[in-house]
PDB file of C-alpha atoms in Angstrom:
ATOM      1  CA  UNK G   1     192.517-107.708 -22.807  1.00 83.00           C
ATOM      2  CA  UNK G   2     188.912-108.953 -22.729  1.00 81.00           C
ATOM      3  CA  UNK G   3     186.070-106.988 -21.195  1.00 82.00           C
ATOM      4  CA  UNK G   4     184.933-108.313 -17.831  1.00 74.00           C
ATOM      5  CA  UNK G   5     182.061-110.750 -18.403  1.00 72.00           C
ATOM      6  CA  UNK G   6     180.864-110.020 -14.882  1.00 67.00           C
ATOM      7  CA  UNK G   7     178.924-106.842 -15.647  1.00 65.00           C
ATOM      8  CA  UNK G   8     178.536-105.946 -11.984  1.00 58.00           C
ATOM      9  CA  UNK G   9     182.275-106.241 -11.552  1.00 60.00           C
ATOM     10  CA  UNK G  10     182.759-104.009 -14.582  1.00 67.00           C
ATOM     11  CA  UNK G  11     180.424-101.394 -13.122  1.00 60.00           C
ATOM     12  CA  UNK G  12     182.305-101.373  -9.805  1.00 56.00           C
ATOM     13  CA  UNK G  13     185.649-100.935 -11.579  1.00 62.00           C
ATOM     14  CA  UNK G  14     184.655 -98.478 -14.301  1.00 65.00           C
ATOM     15  CA  UNK G  15     181.433 -96.742 -13.297  1.00 63.00           C
ATOM     16  CA  UNK G  16     182.164 -95.328  -9.838  1.00 54.00           C
ATOM     17  CA  UNK G  17     179.481 -93.084  -8.384  1.00 62.00           C
ATOM     18  CA  UNK G  18     181.308 -91.717  -5.369  1.00 75.00           C
ATOM     19  CA  UNK G  19     183.715 -88.774  -5.353  1.00 84.00           C
ATOM     20  CA  UNK G  20     186.549 -91.037  -4.187  1.00 90.00           C
ATOM     21  CA  UNK G  21     187.370 -94.565  -5.382  1.00 92.00           C
ATOM     22  CA  UNK G  22     190.292 -96.955  -4.956  1.00 94.00           C
ATOM     23  CA  UNK G  23     192.438 -98.677  -7.545  1.00 96.00           C
ATOM     24  CA  UNK G  24     194.999-101.423  -6.850  1.00 97.00           C
ATOM     25  CA  UNK G  25     197.464-102.583  -9.482  1.00 97.00           C
ATOM     26  CA  UNK G  26     198.620-106.091 -10.256  1.00 97.00           C
ATOM     27  CA  UNK G  27     201.812-107.194  -8.525  1.00 97.00           C
ATOM     28  CA  UNK G  28     204.876-106.356 -10.586  1.00 97.00           C
ATOM     29  CA  UNK G  29     207.546-108.787 -11.659  1.00 97.00           C
ATOM     30  CA  UNK G  30     210.270-109.626  -9.152  1.00 96.00           C
ATOM     31  CA  UNK G  31     213.095-108.098 -11.209  1.00 97.00           C
ATOM     32  CA  UNK G  32     214.714-104.751 -10.426  1.00 96.00           C
ATOM     33  CA  UNK G  33     212.710-101.701 -11.605  1.00 97.00           C
ATOM     34  CA  UNK G  34     209.610-103.772 -12.443  1.00 97.00           C
ATOM     35  CA  UNK G  35     206.462-101.640 -12.166  1.00 97.00           C
ATOM     36  CA  UNK G  36     202.941-102.036 -10.861  1.00 98.00           C
ATOM     37  CA  UNK G  37     200.418 -99.473 -12.145  1.00 98.00           C
ATOM     38  CA  UNK G  38     197.144 -98.541 -10.433  1.00 97.00           C
ATOM     39  CA  UNK G  39     194.936 -96.694 -12.931  1.00 96.00           C
ATOM     40  CA  UNK G  40     192.061 -94.415 -11.940  1.00 95.00           C
ATOM     41  CA  UNK G  41     188.799 -94.495 -13.932  1.00 93.00           C
ATOM     42  CA  UNK G  42     188.130 -91.912 -16.608  1.00 91.00           C
ATOM     43  CA  UNK G  43     187.167 -88.601 -14.998  1.00 91.00           C
ATOM     44  CA  UNK G  44     189.288 -89.266 -11.901  1.00 94.00           C
ATOM     45  CA  UNK G  45     192.885 -88.439 -10.936  1.00 96.00           C
ATOM     46  CA  UNK G  46     195.269 -89.852  -8.344  1.00 97.00           C
ATOM     47  CA  UNK G  47     195.012 -88.065  -4.988  1.00 96.00           C
ATOM     48  CA  UNK G  48     196.927 -90.734  -3.040  1.00 97.00           C
ATOM     49  CA  UNK G  49     199.594 -93.104  -4.361  1.00 98.00           C
ATOM     50  CA  UNK G  50     201.603 -95.678  -2.449  1.00 98.00           C
ATOM     51  CA  UNK G  51     203.594 -98.886  -2.619  1.00 98.00           C
ATOM     52  CA  UNK G  52     200.904-100.951  -0.927  1.00 97.00           C
ATOM     53  CA  UNK G  53     203.389-103.765  -0.439  1.00 95.00           C
ATOM     54  CA  UNK G  54     205.819-101.435   1.392  1.00 95.00           C
ATOM     55  CA  UNK G  55     209.531-102.250   1.643  1.00 96.00           C
ATOM     56  CA  UNK G  56     210.759 -98.852   0.385  1.00 96.00           C
ATOM     57  CA  UNK G  57     214.421 -98.434   1.534  1.00 94.00           C
ATOM     58  CA  UNK G  58     215.032-102.215   1.352  1.00 95.00           C
ATOM     59  CA  UNK G  59     213.200-103.929  -1.543  1.00 96.00           C
ATOM     60  CA  UNK G  60     211.254-101.173  -3.325  1.00 97.00           C
ATOM     61  CA  UNK G  61     212.422 -98.059  -5.198  1.00 97.00           C
ATOM     62  CA  UNK G  62     209.352 -96.023  -4.183  1.00 98.00           C
ATOM     63  CA  UNK G  63     206.274 -94.644  -5.919  1.00 98.00           C
ATOM     64  CA  UNK G  64     205.296 -91.794  -8.214  1.00 98.00           C
ATOM     65  CA  UNK G  65     202.336 -90.372 -10.087  1.00 98.00           C
ATOM     66  CA  UNK G  66     202.968 -90.643 -13.829  1.00 97.00           C
ATOM     67  CA  UNK G  67     203.980 -87.080 -14.901  1.00 95.00           C
ATOM     68  CA  UNK G  68     202.303 -87.629 -18.275  1.00 94.00           C
ATOM     69  CA  UNK G  69     199.067 -89.093 -16.878  1.00 96.00           C
ATOM     70  CA  UNK G  70     197.624 -88.000 -13.541  1.00 96.00           C
ATOM     71  CA  UNK G  71     195.351 -91.069 -13.520  1.00 96.00           C
ATOM     72  CA  UNK G  72     198.272 -93.469 -12.976  1.00 98.00           C
ATOM     73  CA  UNK G  73     200.056 -94.374  -9.719  1.00 98.00           C
ATOM     74  CA  UNK G  74     203.256 -96.380 -10.195  1.00 98.00           C
ATOM     75  CA  UNK G  75     205.025 -98.534  -7.592  1.00 98.00           C
ATOM     76  CA  UNK G  76     208.520 -99.786  -8.426  1.00 98.00           C
ATOM     77  CA  UNK G  77     210.166-103.011  -7.293  1.00 97.00           C
ATOM     78  CA  UNK G  78     213.764-102.848  -6.085  1.00 96.00           C
ATOM     79  CA  UNK G  79     216.740-105.177  -6.397  1.00 95.00           C
ATOM     80  CA  UNK G  80     215.874-108.443  -4.643  1.00 95.00           C
ATOM     81  CA  UNK G  81     212.262-107.384  -4.119  1.00 96.00           C
ATOM     82  CA  UNK G  82     209.373-109.862  -4.307  1.00 97.00           C
ATOM     83  CA  UNK G  83     207.321-107.577  -6.573  1.00 97.00           C
ATOM     84  CA  UNK G  84     205.626-104.257  -5.814  1.00 98.00           C
ATOM     85  CA  UNK G  85     201.916-103.437  -5.685  1.00 98.00           C
ATOM     86  CA  UNK G  86     200.617 -99.939  -6.455  1.00 98.00           C
ATOM     87  CA  UNK G  87     197.554 -98.562  -4.693  1.00 97.00           C
ATOM     88  CA  UNK G  88     195.809 -95.322  -5.639  1.00 97.00           C
ATOM     89  CA  UNK G  89     192.997 -93.314  -4.146  1.00 95.00           C
ATOM     90  CA  UNK G  90     191.226 -91.526  -6.990  1.00 95.00           C
ATOM     91  CA  UNK G  91     189.277 -88.261  -6.754  1.00 95.00           C
ATOM     92  CA  UNK G  92     187.016 -86.682  -9.330  1.00 93.00           C
ATOM     93  CA  UNK G  93     188.912 -84.474 -11.779  1.00 91.00           C
ATOM     94  CA  UNK G  94     186.929 -81.248 -11.898  1.00 89.00           C
ATOM     95  CA  UNK G  95     187.247 -77.681 -13.076  1.00 91.00           C
ATOM     96  CA  UNK G  96     186.368 -74.911 -10.611  1.00 90.00           C
ATOM     97  CA  UNK G  97     185.464 -71.282 -11.124  1.00 89.00           C
ATOM     98  CA  UNK G  98     188.407 -68.919 -10.664  1.00 87.00           C
ATOM     99  CA  UNK G  99     187.743 -67.303  -7.252  1.00 85.00           C
ATOM    100  CA  UNK G 100     189.609 -64.169  -8.364  1.00 82.00           C
ATOM    101  CA  UNK G 101     187.545 -63.572 -11.477  1.00 80.00           C
ATOM    102  CA  UNK G 102     184.576 -65.695 -12.521  1.00 79.00           C
ATOM    103  CA  UNK G 103     184.973 -64.420 -16.093  1.00 79.00           C
ATOM    104  CA  UNK G 104     188.422 -65.991 -16.391  1.00 80.00           C
ATOM    105  CA  UNK G 105     188.850 -69.621 -17.537  1.00 87.00           C
ATOM    106  CA  UNK G 106     188.059 -72.273 -14.944  1.00 89.00           C
ATOM    107  CA  UNK G 107     190.909 -73.742 -12.918  1.00 92.00           C
ATOM    108  CA  UNK G 108     191.790 -77.413 -12.389  1.00 94.00           C
ATOM    109  CA  UNK G 109     190.882 -78.783  -8.971  1.00 95.00           C
ATOM    110  CA  UNK G 110     194.097 -80.841  -8.943  1.00 96.00           C
ATOM    111  CA  UNK G 111     197.577 -79.998 -10.252  1.00 96.00           C
ATOM    112  CA  UNK G 112     200.446 -82.478 -10.694  1.00 97.00           C
ATOM    113  CA  UNK G 113     204.111 -81.564 -10.196  1.00 96.00           C
ATOM    114  CA  UNK G 114     207.306 -83.512 -10.939  1.00 96.00           C
ATOM    115  CA  UNK G 115     211.028 -83.020 -10.363  1.00 95.00           C
ATOM    116  CA  UNK G 116     214.025 -85.307 -10.973  1.00 95.00           C
ATOM    117  CA  UNK G 117     217.729 -84.781 -10.267  1.00 94.00           C
ATOM    118  CA  UNK G 118     220.334 -84.587  -7.493  1.00 94.00           C
ATOM    119  CA  UNK G 119     218.044 -82.555  -5.183  1.00 92.00           C
ATOM    120  CA  UNK G 120     214.506 -82.648  -6.609  1.00 94.00           C
ATOM    121  CA  UNK G 121     211.808 -80.514  -5.014  1.00 92.00           C
ATOM    122  CA  UNK G 122     208.410 -79.073  -5.903  1.00 93.00           C
ATOM    123  CA  UNK G 123     206.008 -76.604  -4.290  1.00 90.00           C
ATOM    124  CA  UNK G 124     202.309 -76.189  -4.902  1.00 92.00           C
ATOM    125  CA  UNK G 125     201.311 -72.921  -6.594  1.00 88.00           C
ATOM    126  CA  UNK G 126     199.637 -70.253  -4.459  1.00 85.00           C
ATOM    127  CA  UNK G 127     196.035 -71.129  -3.693  1.00 88.00           C
ATOM    128  CA  UNK G 128     196.723 -74.865  -3.818  1.00 92.00           C
ATOM    129  CA  UNK G 129     197.661 -77.198  -0.970  1.00 92.00           C
ATOM    130  CA  UNK G 130     199.721 -80.367  -1.136  1.00 95.00           C
ATOM    131  CA  UNK G 131     197.672 -83.542  -0.666  1.00 97.00           C
ATOM    132  CA  UNK G 132     200.319 -86.037  -1.799  1.00 98.00           C
ATOM    133  CA  UNK G 133     204.085 -86.254  -2.183  1.00 98.00           C
ATOM    134  CA  UNK G 134     205.816 -89.392  -3.470  1.00 98.00           C
ATOM    135  CA  UNK G 135     209.500 -90.168  -3.826  1.00 98.00           C
ATOM    136  CA  UNK G 136     211.385 -92.674  -5.923  1.00 98.00           C
ATOM    137  CA  UNK G 137     214.988 -93.556  -6.759  1.00 98.00           C
ATOM    138  CA  UNK G 138     216.240 -96.588  -8.682  1.00 97.00           C
ATOM    139  CA  UNK G 139     219.192 -96.743  -6.291  1.00 96.00           C
ATOM    140  CA  UNK G 140     218.255 -98.346  -2.970  1.00 91.00           C
ATOM    141  CA  UNK G 141     219.309 -96.289   0.048  1.00 92.00           C
ATOM    142  CA  UNK G 142     219.074 -92.853  -1.555  1.00 96.00           C
ATOM    143  CA  UNK G 143     215.653 -92.209   0.043  1.00 96.00           C
ATOM    144  CA  UNK G 144     216.671 -93.424   3.501  1.00 95.00           C
ATOM    145  CA  UNK G 145     216.524 -90.905   6.389  1.00 94.00           C
ATOM    146  CA  UNK G 146     214.981 -88.255   4.134  1.00 94.00           C
ATOM    147  CA  UNK G 147     211.414 -88.252   5.409  1.00 94.00           C
ATOM    148  CA  UNK G 148     210.183 -90.955   3.011  1.00 97.00           C
ATOM    149  CA  UNK G 149     208.091 -93.705   4.616  1.00 97.00           C
ATOM    150  CA  UNK G 150     208.104 -97.396   3.668  1.00 97.00           C
ATOM    151  CA  UNK G 151     205.295 -96.832   1.149  1.00 97.00           C
ATOM    152  CA  UNK G 152     207.133 -94.089  -0.753  1.00 98.00           C
ATOM    153  CA  UNK G 153     205.313 -91.100   0.749  1.00 98.00           C
ATOM    154  CA  UNK G 154     206.598 -87.834   2.247  1.00 97.00           C
ATOM    155  CA  UNK G 155     204.208 -86.302   4.781  1.00 95.00           C
ATOM    156  CA  UNK G 156     202.196 -83.303   3.595  1.00 94.00           C
ATOM    157  CA  UNK G 157     203.515 -81.376   6.613  1.00 89.00           C
ATOM    158  CA  UNK G 158     206.965 -81.491   4.997  1.00 90.00           C
ATOM    159  CA  UNK G 159     208.350 -79.948   1.817  1.00 90.00           C
ATOM    160  CA  UNK G 160     208.084 -82.301  -1.151  1.00 94.00           C
ATOM    161  CA  UNK G 161     211.821 -82.645  -1.709  1.00 93.00           C
ATOM    162  CA  UNK G 162     214.810 -84.919  -1.175  1.00 94.00           C
ATOM    163  CA  UNK G 163     218.523 -84.213  -1.406  1.00 92.00           C
ATOM    164  CA  UNK G 164     221.837 -86.022  -1.380  1.00 93.00           C
ATOM    165  CA  UNK G 165     221.347 -87.743  -4.752  1.00 95.00           C
ATOM    166  CA  UNK G 166     223.438 -87.047  -7.855  1.00 95.00           C
ATOM    167  CA  UNK G 167     223.082 -86.381 -11.552  1.00 94.00           C
ATOM    168  CA  UNK G 168     223.893 -89.999 -12.391  1.00 96.00           C
ATOM    169  CA  UNK G 169     222.171 -91.575  -9.363  1.00 97.00           C
ATOM    170  CA  UNK G 170     219.061 -89.406  -9.361  1.00 97.00           C
ATOM    171  CA  UNK G 171     215.980 -89.188  -7.204  1.00 97.00           C
ATOM    172  CA  UNK G 172     212.548 -87.878  -8.164  1.00 97.00           C
ATOM    173  CA  UNK G 173     209.492 -86.531  -6.402  1.00 97.00           C
ATOM    174  CA  UNK G 174     205.936 -86.036  -7.597  1.00 98.00           C
ATOM    175  CA  UNK G 175     203.230 -84.051  -5.847  1.00 97.00           C
ATOM    176  CA  UNK G 176     199.488 -83.643  -6.189  1.00 98.00           C
ATOM    177  CA  UNK G 177     198.079 -80.242  -5.223  1.00 96.00           C
ATOM    178  CA  UNK G 178     194.399 -79.505  -4.597  1.00 95.00           C
ATOM    179  CA  UNK G 179     192.877 -76.059  -4.894  1.00 93.00           C
ATOM    180  CA  UNK G 180     192.205 -74.446  -1.528  1.00 88.00           C
ATOM    181  CA  UNK G 181     188.644 -75.350  -0.551  1.00 83.00           C
ATOM    182  CA  UNK G 182     188.559 -72.208   1.599  1.00 80.00           C
ATOM    183  CA  UNK G 183     187.763 -69.701  -1.142  1.00 77.00           C
ATOM    184  CA  UNK G 184     188.559 -66.741   1.067  1.00 72.00           C
ATOM    185  CA  UNK G 185     191.924 -68.273   1.821  1.00 74.00           C
ATOM    186  CA  UNK G 186     192.480 -68.742  -1.903  1.00 80.00           C
ATOM    187  CA  UNK G 187     191.652 -65.108  -2.574  1.00 78.00           C
ATOM    188  CA  UNK G 188     194.084 -63.919   0.092  1.00 73.00           C
ATOM    189  CA  UNK G 189     196.865 -66.078  -1.364  1.00 74.00           C
ATOM    190  CA  UNK G 190     196.253 -65.546  -5.066  1.00 79.00           C
ATOM    191  CA  UNK G 191     194.252 -62.351  -5.559  1.00 77.00           C
ATOM    192  CA  UNK G 192     196.414 -59.819  -3.723  1.00 63.00           C
ATOM    193  CA  UNK G 193     195.516 -56.190  -4.199  1.00 68.00           C
ATOM    194  CA  UNK G 194     198.737 -54.683  -2.942  1.00 72.00           C
ATOM    195  CA  UNK G 195     201.966 -54.282  -4.875  1.00 81.00           C
ATOM    196  CA  UNK G 196     203.864 -56.287  -2.247  1.00 86.00           C
ATOM    197  CA  UNK G 197     202.818 -59.578  -0.598  1.00 86.00           C
ATOM    198  CA  UNK G 198     204.521 -62.148   1.604  1.00 89.00           C
ATOM    199  CA  UNK G 199     204.972 -65.896   1.133  1.00 91.00           C
ATOM    200  CA  UNK G 200     206.292 -68.338   3.763  1.00 92.00           C
ATOM    201  CA  UNK G 201     207.247 -71.912   2.912  1.00 91.00           C
ATOM    202  CA  UNK G 202     206.707 -75.105   4.865  1.00 90.00           C
ATOM    203  CA  UNK G 203     209.515 -76.179   7.178  1.00 90.00           C
ATOM    204  CA  UNK G 204     212.054 -78.401   5.454  1.00 92.00           C
ATOM    205  CA  UNK G 205     213.140 -81.802   6.656  1.00 89.00           C
ATOM    206  CA  UNK G 206     215.874 -81.945   9.338  1.00 91.00           C
ATOM    207  CA  UNK G 207     218.471 -83.591   7.097  1.00 91.00           C
ATOM    208  CA  UNK G 208     221.424 -81.796   5.520  1.00 93.00           C
ATOM    209  CA  UNK G 209     220.562 -79.812   2.351  1.00 93.00           C
ATOM    210  CA  UNK G 210     216.783 -80.208   2.842  1.00 93.00           C
ATOM    211  CA  UNK G 211     214.900 -77.301   1.264  1.00 93.00           C
ATOM    212  CA  UNK G 212     211.980 -75.039   2.118  1.00 94.00           C
ATOM    213  CA  UNK G 213     210.428 -73.164  -0.832  1.00 94.00           C
ATOM    214  CA  UNK G 214     208.355 -69.962  -0.608  1.00 94.00           C
ATOM    215  CA  UNK G 215     206.479 -69.331  -3.865  1.00 92.00           C
ATOM    216  CA  UNK G 216     205.178 -65.945  -4.972  1.00 90.00           C
ATOM    217  CA  UNK G 217     201.762 -65.640  -6.660  1.00 85.00           C
ATOM    218  CA  UNK G 218     201.490 -65.480 -10.435  1.00 81.00           C
ATOM    219  CA  UNK G 219     202.617 -62.066 -11.786  1.00 83.00           C
ATOM    220  CA  UNK G 220     204.850 -61.478  -8.731  1.00 90.00           C
ATOM    221  CA  UNK G 221     208.582 -62.074  -8.271  1.00 94.00           C
ATOM    222  CA  UNK G 222     210.803 -62.410  -5.226  1.00 96.00           C
ATOM    223  CA  UNK G 223     212.174 -59.059  -4.088  1.00 96.00           C
ATOM    224  CA  UNK G 224     213.386 -60.330  -0.691  1.00 97.00           C
ATOM    225  CA  UNK G 225     214.401 -63.890   0.243  1.00 97.00           C
ATOM    226  CA  UNK G 226     215.556 -65.121   3.631  1.00 97.00           C
ATOM    227  CA  UNK G 227     215.933 -68.089   5.946  1.00 97.00           C
ATOM    228  CA  UNK G 228     213.162 -67.017   8.306  1.00 95.00           C
ATOM    229  CA  UNK G 229     214.323 -69.597  10.845  1.00 93.00           C
ATOM    230  CA  UNK G 230     217.845 -68.133  10.873  1.00 94.00           C
ATOM    231  CA  UNK G 231     220.860 -70.208  11.983  1.00 95.00           C
ATOM    232  CA  UNK G 232     222.970 -69.463   8.885  1.00 96.00           C
ATOM    233  CA  UNK G 233     226.657 -70.117   9.812  1.00 94.00           C
ATOM    234  CA  UNK G 234     225.637 -72.837  12.275  1.00 94.00           C
ATOM    235  CA  UNK G 235     222.624 -74.932  11.178  1.00 95.00           C
ATOM    236  CA  UNK G 236     221.544 -73.489   7.809  1.00 97.00           C
ATOM    237  CA  UNK G 237     223.316 -73.345   4.456  1.00 97.00           C
ATOM    238  CA  UNK G 238     221.650 -70.066   3.484  1.00 97.00           C
ATOM    239  CA  UNK G 239     219.042 -68.924   0.963  1.00 98.00           C
ATOM    240  CA  UNK G 240     218.748 -68.144  -2.727  1.00 98.00           C
ATOM    241  CA  UNK G 241     216.237 -67.209  -5.413  1.00 98.00           C
ATOM    242  CA  UNK G 242     215.710 -70.116  -7.825  1.00 95.00           C
ATOM    243  CA  UNK G 243     217.717 -69.203 -10.959  1.00 95.00           C
ATOM    244  CA  UNK G 244     215.111 -70.891 -13.168  1.00 92.00           C
ATOM    245  CA  UNK G 245     212.072 -69.325 -11.486  1.00 93.00           C
ATOM    246  CA  UNK G 246     212.152 -65.829 -10.011  1.00 95.00           C
ATOM    247  CA  UNK G 247     208.948 -66.556  -8.081  1.00 94.00           C
ATOM    248  CA  UNK G 248     210.677 -69.053  -5.763  1.00 95.00           C
ATOM    249  CA  UNK G 249     212.777 -68.342  -2.655  1.00 96.00           C
ATOM    250  CA  UNK G 250     214.665 -71.353  -1.293  1.00 96.00           C
ATOM    251  CA  UNK G 251     216.035 -71.798   2.243  1.00 96.00           C
ATOM    252  CA  UNK G 252     218.412 -74.690   2.883  1.00 96.00           C
ATOM    253  CA  UNK G 253     218.855 -76.668   6.090  1.00 95.00           C
ATOM    254  CA  UNK G 254     222.392 -77.464   7.252  1.00 95.00           C
ATOM    255  CA  UNK G 255     223.976 -80.454   8.953  1.00 94.00           C
ATOM    256  CA  UNK G 256     222.364 -80.900  12.362  1.00 93.00           C
ATOM    257  CA  UNK G 257     219.736 -78.250  11.629  1.00 94.00           C
ATOM    258  CA  UNK G 258     216.140 -78.558  12.870  1.00 92.00           C
ATOM    259  CA  UNK G 259     214.677 -77.670   9.467  1.00 93.00           C
ATOM    260  CA  UNK G 260     214.722 -74.399   7.542  1.00 94.00           C
ATOM    261  CA  UNK G 261     211.832 -72.069   6.671  1.00 95.00           C
ATOM    262  CA  UNK G 262     211.918 -69.848   3.584  1.00 96.00           C
ATOM    263  CA  UNK G 263     210.267 -66.410   3.595  1.00 95.00           C
ATOM    264  CA  UNK G 264     209.808 -64.242   0.512  1.00 95.00           C
ATOM    265  CA  UNK G 265     208.580 -60.716  -0.038  1.00 93.00           C
ATOM    266  CA  UNK G 266     206.963 -60.618  -3.466  1.00 91.00           C
ATOM    267  CA  UNK G 267     206.622 -57.589  -5.716  1.00 91.00           C
ATOM    268  CA  UNK G 268     204.566 -57.197  -8.868  1.00 87.00           C
ATOM    269  CA  UNK G 269     206.393 -58.262 -12.015  1.00 85.00           C
ATOM    270  CA  UNK G 270     205.801 -55.450 -14.464  1.00 81.00           C
ATOM    271  CA  UNK G 271     207.080 -54.371 -17.846  1.00 81.00           C
TER     272      UNK G 271
END
């Protein structure tokens, strides 16, 4: 690589002055699984990632934020695709004062989450809100009819999850969470003063096995977990506490269901 001899062009690409900038990757190769990577400038992280060239479900495998580098948005070409193009919107990566206790270490403004497997799903921690959810699978068709648009994005009004994949033919989701800009809202969600608090998840997608996840604050665990929307036996597959994380209550939509909502009662986790 050679530094751009057009210094003004270099400044535009590397020395952004605004809080939000855009990055567009080069078009990938036309072979299956070829990648395009949009890289944010130093000091910025991806807050929006998409397959700018579209064609997810037919000629693209989707998009994801690199789990090892929150500055990188990746778009993946699919079998028979003409090449994918990644596009990222980049926001300043900042640390913010902990609203619960200003003497504690600062908190990141953005948090990245990643899950891969037969039914991947992630939920933002309390006090953070989802600003981006991407989905990807190397096997065309596995993201179809699961709330994923043609640019590899799941709406922020939906749970960041897909189902109906398998261990061998996996899917993955990545999410970007931003700290709640309403500090009072953050305090209510994260700085509870009582021994028992409530958490309600977003409604799941309407497809079979779609999940809603209610997450308890740090230092709390689920002491009650339910499908708040009901319909178990008819349109819901039930609820469970995540075996790998006692802070998470999961409600599962059933075939023909309108979407499930998880509700958790959270109690302090004490020794």
